[in-house]
PDB file of C-alpha atoms in Angstrom:
ATOM      1  CA  UNK T   1     -22.090 -30.375   3.349  1.00 62.00           C
ATOM      2  CA  UNK T   2     -19.694 -28.455   1.104  1.00 86.00           C
ATOM      3  CA  UNK T   3     -16.440 -26.635   1.692  1.00 92.00           C
ATOM      4  CA  UNK T   4     -17.005 -23.093   2.940  1.00 95.00           C
ATOM      5  CA  UNK T   5     -14.888 -20.805   0.757  1.00 95.00           C
ATOM      6  CA  UNK T   6     -14.688 -17.042   0.346  1.00 94.00           C
ATOM      7  CA  UNK T   7     -12.741 -14.315  -1.395  1.00 93.00           C
ATOM      8  CA  UNK T   8     -12.577 -10.835   0.097  1.00 93.00           C
ATOM      9  CA  UNK T   9     -10.680  -7.872  -1.286  1.00 92.00           C
ATOM     10  CA  UNK T  10      -8.766  -5.886   1.306  1.00 93.00           C
ATOM     11  CA  UNK T  11      -7.497  -3.470  -1.340  1.00 91.00           C
ATOM     12  CA  UNK T  12      -9.264  -1.929  -3.010  1.00 88.00           C
ATOM     13  CA  UNK T  13     -11.487  -2.126   0.063  1.00 83.00           C
ATOM     14  CA  UNK T  14     -14.399  -4.507  -0.477  1.00 69.00           C
ATOM     15  CA  UNK T  15     -13.972  -4.446  -4.252  1.00 72.00           C
ATOM     16  CA  UNK T  16     -16.797  -6.499  -5.704  1.00 73.00           C
ATOM     17  CA  UNK T  17     -15.126  -7.473  -8.975  1.00 70.00           C
ATOM     18  CA  UNK T  18     -16.787  -4.815 -11.089  1.00 69.00           C
ATOM     19  CA  UNK T  19     -15.283  -1.627 -12.464  1.00 70.00           C
ATOM     20  CA  UNK T  20     -17.446   1.450 -12.216  1.00 68.00           C
ATOM     21  CA  UNK T  21     -17.090   4.645 -14.233  1.00 66.00           C
ATOM     22  CA  UNK T  22     -14.482   6.753 -12.534  1.00 66.00           C
ATOM     23  CA  UNK T  23     -10.816   6.401 -11.697  1.00 70.00           C
ATOM     24  CA  UNK T  24      -8.705   3.763 -13.430  1.00 73.00           C
ATOM     25  CA  UNK T  25      -8.411   0.278 -11.913  1.00 80.00           C
ATOM     26  CA  UNK T  26      -5.955  -0.024  -9.026  1.00 82.00           C
ATOM     27  CA  UNK T  27      -2.318  -0.885  -9.603  1.00 86.00           C
ATOM     28  CA  UNK T  28      -2.307  -3.501  -6.854  1.00 92.00           C
ATOM     29  CA  UNK T  29      -4.824  -5.891  -5.319  1.00 94.00           C
ATOM     30  CA  UNK T  30      -4.719  -7.504  -1.899  1.00 96.00           C
ATOM     31  CA  UNK T  31      -7.160 -10.362  -1.436  1.00 96.00           C
ATOM     32  CA  UNK T  32      -7.935 -12.852   1.288  1.00 97.00           C
ATOM     33  CA  UNK T  33      -9.112 -16.337   0.328  1.00 97.00           C
ATOM     34  CA  UNK T  34     -10.367 -18.773   2.926  1.00 97.00           C
ATOM     35  CA  UNK T  35     -11.572 -22.365   3.085  1.00 97.00           C
ATOM     36  CA  UNK T  36     -13.039 -24.459   5.872  1.00 97.00           C
ATOM     37  CA  UNK T  37     -13.132 -27.986   4.522  1.00 96.00           C
ATOM     38  CA  UNK T  38     -15.865 -30.569   4.852  1.00 96.00           C
ATOM     39  CA  UNK T  39     -13.207 -33.217   4.194  1.00 95.00           C
ATOM     40  CA  UNK T  40     -13.239 -32.699   0.432  1.00 95.00           C
ATOM     41  CA  UNK T  41     -10.034 -31.538  -1.259  1.00 95.00           C
ATOM     42  CA  UNK T  42     -10.009 -28.654  -3.727  1.00 96.00           C
ATOM     43  CA  UNK T  43      -8.565 -29.498  -7.138  1.00 95.00           C
ATOM     44  CA  UNK T  44      -7.612 -26.671  -9.498  1.00 95.00           C
ATOM     45  CA  UNK T  45     -10.336 -24.486  -8.002  1.00 95.00           C
ATOM     46  CA  UNK T  46     -10.243 -21.049  -9.652  1.00 96.00           C
ATOM     47  CA  UNK T  47      -9.644 -18.338  -7.072  1.00 97.00           C
ATOM     48  CA  UNK T  48      -8.822 -15.453  -9.437  1.00 96.00           C
ATOM     49  CA  UNK T  49      -9.861 -15.376 -13.105  1.00 95.00           C
ATOM     50  CA  UNK T  50      -7.649 -13.127 -15.224  1.00 95.00           C
ATOM     51  CA  UNK T  51     -10.685 -12.172 -17.314  1.00 92.00           C
ATOM     52  CA  UNK T  52     -12.132 -10.343 -14.283  1.00 91.00           C
ATOM     53  CA  UNK T  53      -9.349  -7.749 -14.216  1.00 92.00           C
ATOM     54  CA  UNK T  54      -8.422  -4.636 -16.169  1.00 89.00           C
ATOM     55  CA  UNK T  55      -5.006  -3.022 -16.366  1.00 88.00           C
ATOM     56  CA  UNK T  56      -4.515   0.572 -15.234  1.00 86.00           C
ATOM     57  CA  UNK T  57      -4.958   1.538 -18.889  1.00 87.00           C
ATOM     58  CA  UNK T  58      -8.458   0.050 -18.751  1.00 85.00           C
ATOM     59  CA  UNK T  59      -7.741  -2.906 -21.069  1.00 89.00           C
ATOM     60  CA  UNK T  60      -8.293  -6.596 -20.380  1.00 91.00           C
ATOM     61  CA  UNK T  61      -5.489  -8.037 -18.227  1.00 92.00           C
ATOM     62  CA  UNK T  62      -3.595 -11.043 -19.611  1.00 94.00           C
ATOM     63  CA  UNK T  63      -1.098 -11.850 -16.811  1.00 95.00           C
ATOM     64  CA  UNK T  64      -0.928 -11.919 -13.041  1.00 96.00           C
ATOM     65  CA  UNK T  65       2.163 -10.697 -11.195  1.00 97.00           C
ATOM     66  CA  UNK T  66       2.344 -12.096  -7.641  1.00 98.00           C
ATOM     67  CA  UNK T  67       4.085  -9.861  -5.087  1.00 98.00           C
ATOM     68  CA  UNK T  68       3.558 -11.849  -1.888  1.00 98.00           C
ATOM     69  CA  UNK T  69       1.585 -14.677  -0.303  1.00 98.00           C
ATOM     70  CA  UNK T  70       0.881 -15.071   3.413  1.00 98.00           C
ATOM     71  CA  UNK T  71      -0.635 -18.484   4.222  1.00 98.00           C
ATOM     72  CA  UNK T  72      -2.056 -19.629   7.550  1.00 97.00           C
ATOM     73  CA  UNK T  73      -3.251 -23.216   7.435  1.00 97.00           C
ATOM     74  CA  UNK T  74      -4.396 -25.937   9.777  1.00 96.00           C
ATOM     75  CA  UNK T  75      -4.634 -29.638   9.006  1.00 95.00           C
ATOM     76  CA  UNK T  76      -3.979 -29.795   5.273  1.00 96.00           C
ATOM     77  CA  UNK T  77      -0.920 -31.733   4.116  1.00 96.00           C
ATOM     78  CA  UNK T  78      -0.440 -29.102   1.412  1.00 97.00           C
ATOM     79  CA  UNK T  79      -2.018 -26.089  -0.246  1.00 97.00           C
ATOM     80  CA  UNK T  80      -0.750 -25.371  -3.764  1.00 98.00           C
ATOM     81  CA  UNK T  81      -1.329 -22.208  -5.798  1.00 98.00           C
ATOM     82  CA  UNK T  82      -0.804 -22.363  -9.558  1.00 98.00           C
ATOM     83  CA  UNK T  83      -1.277 -20.438 -12.754  1.00 97.00           C
ATOM     84  CA  UNK T  84      -3.726 -22.466 -14.868  1.00 97.00           C
ATOM     85  CA  UNK T  85      -1.534 -23.328 -17.838  1.00 94.00           C
ATOM     86  CA  UNK T  86      -0.835 -26.416 -19.920  1.00 90.00           C
ATOM     87  CA  UNK T  87       0.879 -27.771 -17.860  1.00 91.00           C
ATOM     88  CA  UNK T  88       0.064 -25.751 -14.724  1.00 94.00           C
ATOM     89  CA  UNK T  89       2.774 -23.406 -13.500  1.00 95.00           C
ATOM     90  CA  UNK T  90       3.352 -23.648  -9.735  1.00 97.00           C
ATOM     91  CA  UNK T  91       3.325 -20.364  -7.825  1.00 98.00           C
ATOM     92  CA  UNK T  92       3.841 -21.813  -4.321  1.00 98.00           C
ATOM     93  CA  UNK T  93       3.249 -24.937  -2.245  1.00 98.00           C
ATOM     94  CA  UNK T  94       2.667 -24.635   1.487  1.00 97.00           C
ATOM     95  CA  UNK T  95       3.083 -27.642   3.805  1.00 96.00           C
ATOM     96  CA  UNK T  96       2.625 -25.385   6.803  1.00 95.00           C
ATOM     97  CA  UNK T  97       1.832 -21.756   7.457  1.00 96.00           C
ATOM     98  CA  UNK T  98       4.302 -19.369   5.866  1.00 97.00           C
ATOM     99  CA  UNK T  99       5.062 -16.176   3.975  1.00 98.00           C
ATOM    100  CA  UNK T 100       6.674 -15.756   0.571  1.00 98.00           C
ATOM    101  CA  UNK T 101       7.727 -12.455  -0.966  1.00 98.00           C
ATOM    102  CA  UNK T 102       8.592 -12.172  -4.649  1.00 97.00           C
ATOM    103  CA  UNK T 103      10.839  -9.081  -5.024  1.00 96.00           C
ATOM    104  CA  UNK T 104       9.957  -7.509  -8.362  1.00 94.00           C
ATOM    105  CA  UNK T 105       6.981  -9.881  -8.641  1.00 96.00           C
ATOM    106  CA  UNK T 106       6.531 -13.438  -9.886  1.00 97.00           C
ATOM    107  CA  UNK T 107       5.149 -12.978 -13.388  1.00 94.00           C
ATOM    108  CA  UNK T 108       3.058 -15.578 -15.167  1.00 92.00           C
ATOM    109  CA  UNK T 109       5.147 -16.109 -18.319  1.00 90.00           C
ATOM    110  CA  UNK T 110       3.831 -19.452 -19.572  1.00 90.00           C
ATOM    111  CA  UNK T 111       1.492 -19.985 -22.534  1.00 90.00           C
ATOM    112  CA  UNK T 112      -1.587 -22.164 -23.019  1.00 91.00           C
ATOM    113  CA  UNK T 113      -4.435 -22.578 -20.545  1.00 92.00           C
ATOM    114  CA  UNK T 114      -6.201 -19.602 -19.011  1.00 94.00           C
ATOM    115  CA  UNK T 115      -3.630 -18.033 -16.673  1.00 95.00           C
ATOM    116  CA  UNK T 116      -6.174 -18.032 -13.836  1.00 97.00           C
ATOM    117  CA  UNK T 117      -4.902 -18.573 -10.287  1.00 98.00           C
ATOM    118  CA  UNK T 118      -6.064 -21.913  -8.867  1.00 98.00           C
ATOM    119  CA  UNK T 119      -5.764 -23.764  -5.564  1.00 98.00           C
ATOM    120  CA  UNK T 120      -5.306 -27.483  -4.965  1.00 97.00           C
ATOM    121  CA  UNK T 121      -5.337 -28.993  -1.478  1.00 97.00           C
ATOM    122  CA  UNK T 122      -4.188 -32.406  -0.249  1.00 97.00           C
ATOM    123  CA  UNK T 123      -4.382 -34.451   2.944  1.00 96.00           C
ATOM    124  CA  UNK T 124      -7.638 -32.936   4.077  1.00 95.00           C
ATOM    125  CA  UNK T 125     -10.039 -33.778   6.915  1.00 96.00           C
ATOM    126  CA  UNK T 126     -13.269 -32.114   7.935  1.00 96.00           C
ATOM    127  CA  UNK T 127     -12.542 -28.833   9.722  1.00 96.00           C
ATOM    128  CA  UNK T 128      -9.155 -28.266   8.089  1.00 97.00           C
ATOM    129  CA  UNK T 129      -8.801 -24.650   7.010  1.00 97.00           C
ATOM    130  CA  UNK T 130      -6.616 -22.068   5.363  1.00 97.00           C
ATOM    131  CA  UNK T 131      -6.506 -18.308   5.202  1.00 98.00           C
ATOM    132  CA  UNK T 132      -4.342 -16.912   2.407  1.00 98.00           C
ATOM    133  CA  UNK T 133      -3.582 -13.243   1.829  1.00 98.00           C
ATOM    134  CA  UNK T 134      -2.205 -12.630  -1.662  1.00 98.00           C
ATOM    135  CA  UNK T 135      -0.901  -9.369  -3.087  1.00 98.00           C
ATOM    136  CA  UNK T 136      -0.787  -9.120  -6.879  1.00 97.00           C
ATOM    137  CA  UNK T 137      -0.839  -6.851  -9.913  1.00 95.00           C
ATOM    138  CA  UNK T 138      -2.128  -7.481 -13.401  1.00 94.00           C
ATOM    139  CA  UNK T 139      -0.716  -6.619 -16.790  1.00 92.00           C
TER     140      UNK T 139
END
């Protein structure tokens, strides 16, 4: 059995990761990522790849700007979100459910690596789960 993971975009509604001809990309994204574990931890699992996003000007995004994170978790010792850099740049670590707001946005300013947003979990048993709602922009 494998971990059951998903990513769903709440805004833009049900965005499938592809830009169609039409209006410019949205200024803000709200996504929900979930995991129900089979007892296997996630290690630097890419949840959002910067290469999948365009800025409002229609050019390739190079940085994420995190506005807020709302984490509901059960069973894990910790759930860590990071920007994939060399070394990784920690966005947030949750040891329990919680909410973090970054007034003005937490901007990925490091160099090296990809800049993707990854998740690493620890202290995991079968059935442990998390549900994370993250609001971000790209630039």
